[in-house]
JSON list of C-alpha atoms in Angstrom, two decimals:
[
{"chain": "A", "resi": 1, "resn": "UNK", "atom": "CA", "xyz": [-11.22, -7.53, -12.56]},
{"chain": "A", "resi": 2, "resn": "UNK", "atom": "CA", "xyz": [-13.70, -7.53, -9.68]},
{"chain": "A", "resi": 3, "resn": "UNK", "atom": "CA", "xyz": [-13.98, -4.37, -7.62]},
{"chain": "A", "resi": 4, "resn": "UNK", "atom": "CA", "xyz": [-12.17, -4.25, -4.23]},
{"chain": "A", "resi": 5, "resn": "UNK", "atom": "CA", "xyz": [-14.79, -4.27, -1.54]},
{"chain": "A", "resi": 6, "resn": "UNK", "atom": "CA", "xyz": [-13.86, -1.76, 1.17]},
{"chain": "A", "resi": 7, "resn": "UNK", "atom": "CA", "xyz": [-14.78, -2.27, 4.86]},
{"chain": "A", "resi": 8, "resn": "UNK", "atom": "CA", "xyz": [-17.90, -0.55, 6.03]},
{"chain": "A", "resi": 9, "resn": "UNK", "atom": "CA", "xyz": [-17.75, 2.71, 7.94]},
{"chain": "A", "resi": 10, "resn": "UNK", "atom": "CA", "xyz": [-16.32, 2.09, 11.43]},
{"chain": "A", "resi": 11, "resn": "UNK", "atom": "CA", "xyz": [-14.24, -0.95, 10.56]},
{"chain": "A", "resi": 12, "resn": "UNK", "atom": "CA", "xyz": [-10.70, -1.42, 9.44]},
{"chain": "A", "resi": 13, "resn": "UNK", "atom": "CA", "xyz": [-8.68, -4.29, 8.13]},
{"chain": "A", "resi": 14, "resn": "UNK", "atom": "CA", "xyz": [-5.10, -5.13, 9.16]},
{"chain": "A", "resi": 15, "resn": "UNK", "atom": "CA", "xyz": [-2.44, -7.75, 8.46]},
{"chain": "A", "resi": 16, "resn": "UNK", "atom": "CA", "xyz": [-0.58, -6.85, 11.68]},
{"chain": "A", "resi": 17, "resn": "UNK", "atom": "CA", "xyz": [-0.07, -10.26, 13.45]},
{"chain": "A", "resi": 18, "resn": "UNK", "atom": "CA", "xyz": [0.15, -8.45, 16.83]},
{"chain": "A", "resi": 19, "resn": "UNK", "atom": "CA", "xyz": [-3.51, -7.36, 16.54]},
{"chain": "A", "resi": 20, "resn": "UNK", "atom": "CA", "xyz": [-4.88, -10.94, 16.08]},
{"chain": "A", "resi": 21, "resn": "UNK", "atom": "CA", "xyz": [-6.97, -12.01, 19.11]},
{"chain": "A", "resi": 22, "resn": "UNK", "atom": "CA", "xyz": [-5.86, -15.61, 18.97]},
{"chain": "A", "resi": 23, "resn": "UNK", "atom": "CA", "xyz": [-8.13, -16.75, 21.74]},
{"chain": "A", "resi": 24, "resn": "UNK", "atom": "CA", "xyz": [-11.20, -15.25, 20.02]},
{"chain": "A", "resi": 25, "resn": "UNK", "atom": "CA", "xyz": [-10.22, -16.70, 16.68]},
{"chain": "A", "resi": 26, "resn": "UNK", "atom": "CA", "xyz": [-9.82, -20.10, 18.21]},
{"chain": "A", "resi": 27, "resn": "UNK", "atom": "CA", "xyz": [-13.17, -19.90, 19.97]},
{"chain": "A", "resi": 28, "resn": "UNK", "atom": "CA", "xyz": [-14.88, -18.85, 16.70]},
{"chain": "A", "resi": 29, "resn": "UNK", "atom": "CA", "xyz": [-13.39, -21.53, 14.56]},
{"chain": "A", "resi": 30, "resn": "UNK", "atom": "CA", "xyz": [-13.27, -24.49, 17.11]},
{"chain": "A", "resi": 31, "resn": "UNK", "atom": "CA", "xyz": [-16.89, -24.04, 18.08]},
{"chain": "A", "resi": 32, "resn": "UNK", "atom": "CA", "xyz": [-18.73, -22.46, 15.14]},
{"chain": "A", "resi": 33, "resn": "UNK", "atom": "CA", "xyz": [-16.95, -23.22, 11.89]},
{"chain": "A", "resi": 34, "resn": "UNK", "atom": "CA", "xyz": [-17.75, -26.59, 10.31]},
{"chain": "A", "resi": 35, "resn": "UNK", "atom": "CA", "xyz": [-14.38, -27.03, 8.92]},
{"chain": "A", "resi": 36, "resn": "UNK", "atom": "CA", "xyz": [-12.43, -26.44, 12.23]},
{"chain": "A", "resi": 37, "resn": "UNK", "atom": "CA", "xyz": [-14.84, -27.80, 14.90]},
{"chain": "A", "resi": 38, "resn": "UNK", "atom": "CA", "xyz": [-12.73, -29.14, 17.82]},
{"chain": "A", "resi": 39, "resn": "UNK", "atom": "CA", "xyz": [-9.49, -27.61, 16.54]},
{"chain": "A", "resi": 40, "resn": "UNK", "atom": "CA", "xyz": [-7.02, -27.36, 19.44]},
{"chain": "A", "resi": 41, "resn": "UNK", "atom": "CA", "xyz": [-5.73, -24.01, 20.55]},
{"chain": "A", "resi": 42, "resn": "UNK", "atom": "CA", "xyz": [-2.19, -25.24, 19.96]},
{"chain": "A", "resi": 43, "resn": "UNK", "atom": "CA", "xyz": [-2.99, -26.21, 16.30]},
{"chain": "A", "resi": 44, "resn": "UNK", "atom": "CA", "xyz": [-4.76, -22.86, 15.78]},
{"chain": "A", "resi": 45, "resn": "UNK", "atom": "CA", "xyz": [-1.82, -20.94, 17.15]},
{"chain": "A", "resi": 46, "resn": "UNK", "atom": "CA", "xyz": [0.46, -22.80, 14.85]},
{"chain": "A", "resi": 47, "resn": "UNK", "atom": "CA", "xyz": [-1.87, -22.05, 11.88]},
{"chain": "A", "resi": 48, "resn": "UNK", "atom": "CA", "xyz": [-1.82, -18.35, 12.74]},
{"chain": "A", "resi": 49, "resn": "UNK", "atom": "CA", "xyz": [1.96, -18.33, 13.12]},
{"chain": "A", "resi": 50, "resn": "UNK", "atom": "CA", "xyz": [2.55, -20.02, 9.78]},
{"chain": "A", "resi": 51, "resn": "UNK", "atom": "CA", "xyz": [0.13, -17.82, 7.83]},
{"chain": "A", "resi": 52, "resn": "UNK", "atom": "CA", "xyz": [-0.55, -14.37, 6.53]},
{"chain": "A", "resi": 53, "resn": "UNK", "atom": "CA", "xyz": [-3.39, -13.18, 8.70]},
{"chain": "A", "resi": 54, "resn": "UNK", "atom": "CA", "xyz": [-6.16, -10.69, 7.98]},
{"chain": "A", "resi": 55, "resn": "UNK", "atom": "CA", "xyz": [-8.30, -9.25, 10.77]},
{"chain": "A", "resi": 56, "resn": "UNK", "atom": "CA", "xyz": [-11.25, -6.88, 10.64]},
{"chain": "A", "resi": 57, "resn": "UNK", "atom": "CA", "xyz": [-11.58, -4.56, 13.70]},
{"chain": "A", "resi": 58, "resn": "UNK", "atom": "CA", "xyz": [-14.00, -2.08, 15.04]},
{"chain": "A", "resi": 59, "resn": "UNK", "atom": "CA", "xyz": [-12.15, 1.20, 14.41]},
{"chain": "A", "resi": 60, "resn": "UNK", "atom": "CA", "xyz": [-12.89, 2.83, 17.74]},
{"chain": "A", "resi": 61, "resn": "UNK", "atom": "CA", "xyz": [-12.62, -0.08, 20.22]},
{"chain": "A", "resi": 62, "resn": "UNK", "atom": "CA", "xyz": [-10.07, -2.13, 18.20]},
{"chain": "A", "resi": 63, "resn": "UNK", "atom": "CA", "xyz": [-12.15, -5.27, 18.91]},
{"chain": "A", "resi": 64, "resn": "UNK", "atom": "CA", "xyz": [-11.64, -8.00, 16.31]},
{"chain": "A", "resi": 65, "resn": "UNK", "atom": "CA", "xyz": [-14.77, -8.86, 14.54]},
{"chain": "A", "resi": 66, "resn": "UNK", "atom": "CA", "xyz": [-13.63, -11.04, 11.57]},
{"chain": "A", "resi": 67, "resn": "UNK", "atom": "CA", "xyz": [-10.61, -13.19, 10.52]},
{"chain": "A", "resi": 68, "resn": "UNK", "atom": "CA", "xyz": [-9.05, -14.80, 7.46]},
{"chain": "A", "resi": 69, "resn": "UNK", "atom": "CA", "xyz": [-5.71, -16.41, 6.84]},
{"chain": "A", "resi": 70, "resn": "UNK", "atom": "CA", "xyz": [-3.75, -17.17, 3.75]},
{"chain": "A", "resi": 71, "resn": "UNK", "atom": "CA", "xyz": [-1.08, -19.93, 3.37]},
{"chain": "A", "resi": 72, "resn": "UNK", "atom": "CA", "xyz": [1.20, -18.88, 0.61]},
{"chain": "A", "resi": 73, "resn": "UNK", "atom": "CA", "xyz": [4.85, -19.06, -0.77]},
{"chain": "A", "resi": 74, "resn": "UNK", "atom": "CA", "xyz": [4.40, -15.46, -1.88]},
{"chain": "A", "resi": 75, "resn": "UNK", "atom": "CA", "xyz": [5.54, -16.48, -5.36]},
{"chain": "A", "resi": 76, "resn": "UNK", "atom": "CA", "xyz": [3.18, -18.92, -7.15]},
{"chain": "A", "resi": 77, "resn": "UNK", "atom": "CA", "xyz": [0.36, -19.99, -4.95]},
{"chain": "A", "resi": 78, "resn": "UNK", "atom": "CA", "xyz": [-1.98, -19.15, -2.06]},
{"chain": "A", "resi": 79, "resn": "UNK", "atom": "CA", "xyz": [-4.71, -20.88, -0.17]},
{"chain": "A", "resi": 80, "resn": "UNK", "atom": "CA", "xyz": [-7.47, -18.76, 1.48]},
{"chain": "A", "resi": 81, "resn": "UNK", "atom": "CA", "xyz": [-8.87, -20.37, 4.57]},
{"chain": "A", "resi": 82, "resn": "UNK", "atom": "CA", "xyz": [-10.49, -19.84, 7.97]},
{"chain": "A", "resi": 83, "resn": "UNK", "atom": "CA", "xyz": [-12.65, -16.96, 6.76]},
{"chain": "A", "resi": 84, "resn": "UNK", "atom": "CA", "xyz": [-14.95, -16.11, 9.66]},
{"chain": "A", "resi": 85, "resn": "UNK", "atom": "CA", "xyz": [-17.07, -13.16, 10.56]},
{"chain": "A", "resi": 86, "resn": "UNK", "atom": "CA", "xyz": [-18.50, -12.75, 14.08]},
{"chain": "A", "resi": 87, "resn": "UNK", "atom": "CA", "xyz": [-22.29, -13.53, 13.92]},
{"chain": "A", "resi": 88, "resn": "UNK", "atom": "CA", "xyz": [-22.92, -10.12, 15.62]},
{"chain": "A", "resi": 89, "resn": "UNK", "atom": "CA", "xyz": [-21.59, -8.25, 12.56]},
{"chain": "A", "resi": 90, "resn": "UNK", "atom": "CA", "xyz": [-22.60, -10.44, 9.69]},
{"chain": "A", "resi": 91, "resn": "UNK", "atom": "CA", "xyz": [-24.39, -8.77, 6.84]},
{"chain": "A", "resi": 92, "resn": "UNK", "atom": "CA", "xyz": [-22.10, -5.79, 6.78]},
{"chain": "A", "resi": 93, "resn": "UNK", "atom": "CA", "xyz": [-19.88, -7.12, 3.93]},
{"chain": "A", "resi": 94, "resn": "UNK", "atom": "CA", "xyz": [-16.84, -7.51, 6.27]},
{"chain": "A", "resi": 95, "resn": "UNK", "atom": "CA", "xyz": [-16.07, -10.99, 4.79]},
{"chain": "A", "resi": 96, "resn": "UNK", "atom": "CA", "xyz": [-16.05, -9.40, 1.28]},
{"chain": "A", "resi": 97, "resn": "UNK", "atom": "CA", "xyz": [-13.88, -6.68, 2.52]},
{"chain": "A", "resi": 98, "resn": "UNK", "atom": "CA", "xyz": [-11.40, -9.26, 4.06]},
{"chain": "A", "resi": 99, "resn": "UNK", "atom": "CA", "xyz": [-11.17, -11.10, 0.74]},
{"chain": "A", "resi": 100, "resn": "UNK", "atom": "CA", "xyz": [-10.78, -7.88, -1.15]},
{"chain": "A", "resi": 101, "resn": "UNK", "atom": "CA", "xyz": [-7.91, -6.88, 1.15]},
{"chain": "A", "resi": 102, "resn": "UNK", "atom": "CA", "xyz": [-6.35, -10.33, 0.70]},
{"chain": "A", "resi": 103, "resn": "UNK", "atom": "CA", "xyz": [-6.45, -10.02, -3.10]},
{"chain": "A", "resi": 104, "resn": "UNK", "atom": "CA", "xyz": [-4.88, -6.60, -3.11]},
{"chain": "A", "resi": 105, "resn": "UNK", "atom": "CA", "xyz": [-2.27, -7.57, -0.60]},
{"chain": "A", "resi": 106, "resn": "UNK", "atom": "CA", "xyz": [-1.23, -10.68, -2.75]},
{"chain": "A", "resi": 107, "resn": "UNK", "atom": "CA", "xyz": [-1.51, -8.88, -6.18]},
{"chain": "A", "resi": 108, "resn": "UNK", "atom": "CA", "xyz": [2.09, -7.57, -6.19]},
{"chain": "A", "resi": 109, "resn": "UNK", "atom": "CA", "xyz": [3.47, -11.10, -5.74]},
{"chain": "A", "resi": 110, "resn": "UNK", "atom": "CA", "xyz": [2.28, -12.19, -9.17]},
{"chain": "A", "resi": 111, "resn": "UNK", "atom": "CA", "xyz": [0.68, -15.35, -7.94]},
{"chain": "A", "resi": 112, "resn": "UNK", "atom": "CA", "xyz": [-0.88, -17.69, -10.52]},
{"chain": "A", "resi": 113, "resn": "UNK", "atom": "CA", "xyz": [-3.87, -18.50, -8.35]},
{"chain": "A", "resi": 114, "resn": "UNK", "atom": "CA", "xyz": [-5.56, -18.45, -5.01]},
{"chain": "A", "resi": 115, "resn": "UNK", "atom": "CA", "xyz": [-7.56, -21.43, -4.02]},
{"chain": "A", "resi": 116, "resn": "UNK", "atom": "CA", "xyz": [-10.20, -21.87, -1.33]},
{"chain": "A", "resi": 117, "resn": "UNK", "atom": "CA", "xyz": [-12.63, -24.69, -0.34]},
{"chain": "A", "resi": 118, "resn": "UNK", "atom": "CA", "xyz": [-16.20, -24.08, 0.84]},
{"chain": "A", "resi": 119, "resn": "UNK", "atom": "CA", "xyz": [-19.29, -26.16, 1.30]},
{"chain": "A", "resi": 120, "resn": "UNK", "atom": "CA", "xyz": [-21.89, -23.41, 1.21]},
{"chain": "A", "resi": 121, "resn": "UNK", "atom": "CA", "xyz": [-20.56, -20.02, 0.18]},
{"chain": "A", "resi": 122, "resn": "UNK", "atom": "CA", "xyz": [-19.89, -20.41, -3.51]},
{"chain": "A", "resi": 123, "resn": "UNK", "atom": "CA", "xyz": [-22.12, -17.58, -4.42]},
{"chain": "A", "resi": 124, "resn": "UNK", "atom": "CA", "xyz": [-20.39, -15.22, -2.04]},
{"chain": "A", "resi": 125, "resn": "UNK", "atom": "CA", "xyz": [-16.93, -16.11, -3.44]},
{"chain": "A", "resi": 126, "resn": "UNK", "atom": "CA", "xyz": [-18.16, -15.90, -7.07]},
{"chain": "A", "resi": 127, "resn": "UNK", "atom": "CA", "xyz": [-19.08, -12.23, -6.49]},
{"chain": "A", "resi": 128, "resn": "UNK", "atom": "CA", "xyz": [-15.54, -11.68, -5.43]},
{"chain": "A", "resi": 129, "resn": "UNK", "atom": "CA", "xyz": [-14.03, -13.19, -8.56]},
{"chain": "A", "resi": 130, "resn": "UNK", "atom": "CA", "xyz": [-13.52, -16.84, -7.65]},
{"chain": "A", "resi": 131, "resn": "UNK", "atom": "CA", "xyz": [-14.61, -19.53, -10.14]},
{"chain": "A", "resi": 132, "resn": "UNK", "atom": "CA", "xyz": [-14.86, -23.26, -9.96]},
{"chain": "A", "resi": 133, "resn": "UNK", "atom": "CA", "xyz": [-11.82, -25.10, -11.11]},
{"chain": "A", "resi": 134, "resn": "UNK", "atom": "CA", "xyz": [-11.63, -25.46, -14.82]},
{"chain": "A", "resi": 135, "resn": "UNK", "atom": "CA", "xyz": [-10.09, -28.99, -14.55]},
{"chain": "A", "resi": 136, "resn": "UNK", "atom": "CA", "xyz": [-10.92, -30.44, -11.08]},
{"chain": "A", "resi": 137, "resn": "UNK", "atom": "CA", "xyz": [-9.85, -33.86, -12.52]},
{"chain": "A", "resi": 138, "resn": "UNK", "atom": "CA", "xyz": [-6.26, -32.63, -12.41]},
{"chain": "A", "resi": 139, "resn": "UNK", "atom": "CA", "xyz": [-6.32, -31.89, -8.67]},
{"chain": "A", "resi": 140, "resn": "UNK", "atom": "CA", "xyz": [-5.59, -34.47, -6.01]},
{"chain": "A", "resi": 141, "resn": "UNK", "atom": "CA", "xyz": [-5.29, -34.35, -2.18]},
{"chain": "A", "resi": 142, "resn": "UNK", "atom": "CA", "xyz": [-3.60, -36.49, 0.45]},
{"chain": "A", "resi": 143, "resn": "UNK", "atom": "CA", "xyz": [-5.62, -36.84, 3.60]},
{"chain": "A", "resi": 144, "resn": "UNK", "atom": "CA", "xyz": [-3.83, -37.77, 6.94]},
{"chain": "A", "resi": 145, "resn": "UNK", "atom": "CA", "xyz": [-7.25, -38.24, 8.62]},
{"chain": "A", "resi": 146, "resn": "UNK", "atom": "CA", "xyz": [-10.07, -36.29, 10.15]}
]
């Protein structure tokens, strides 16, 4: 098992949905995340409402500095998505701490797997215990469009 990264000194992680700064998350994702460019605020709000959300916050000010969400049935499967760390605090391992918090939060459910998709962060996620699919030929996707 991979060690659970802890948030750096001065930061905390929470799953409290009332702490999510939805406007900030939308701005981050819709303007700076290749997978969500142009996503509408209404769509982002629905995604937040239908997901298990993780936020990283400055402990003193309470300002949100990172975000991740998980789509799950809390029984067999989870999809980690929308992982984003504010550029001003990158390099402090907050993303790793978010993913570690997600793993530990989901562990009691006995899920078979947590999936994610990434263009450019394979090495980051491998350090956190993720591996390439053993049988990608067994997976399929239906796409409604862009």
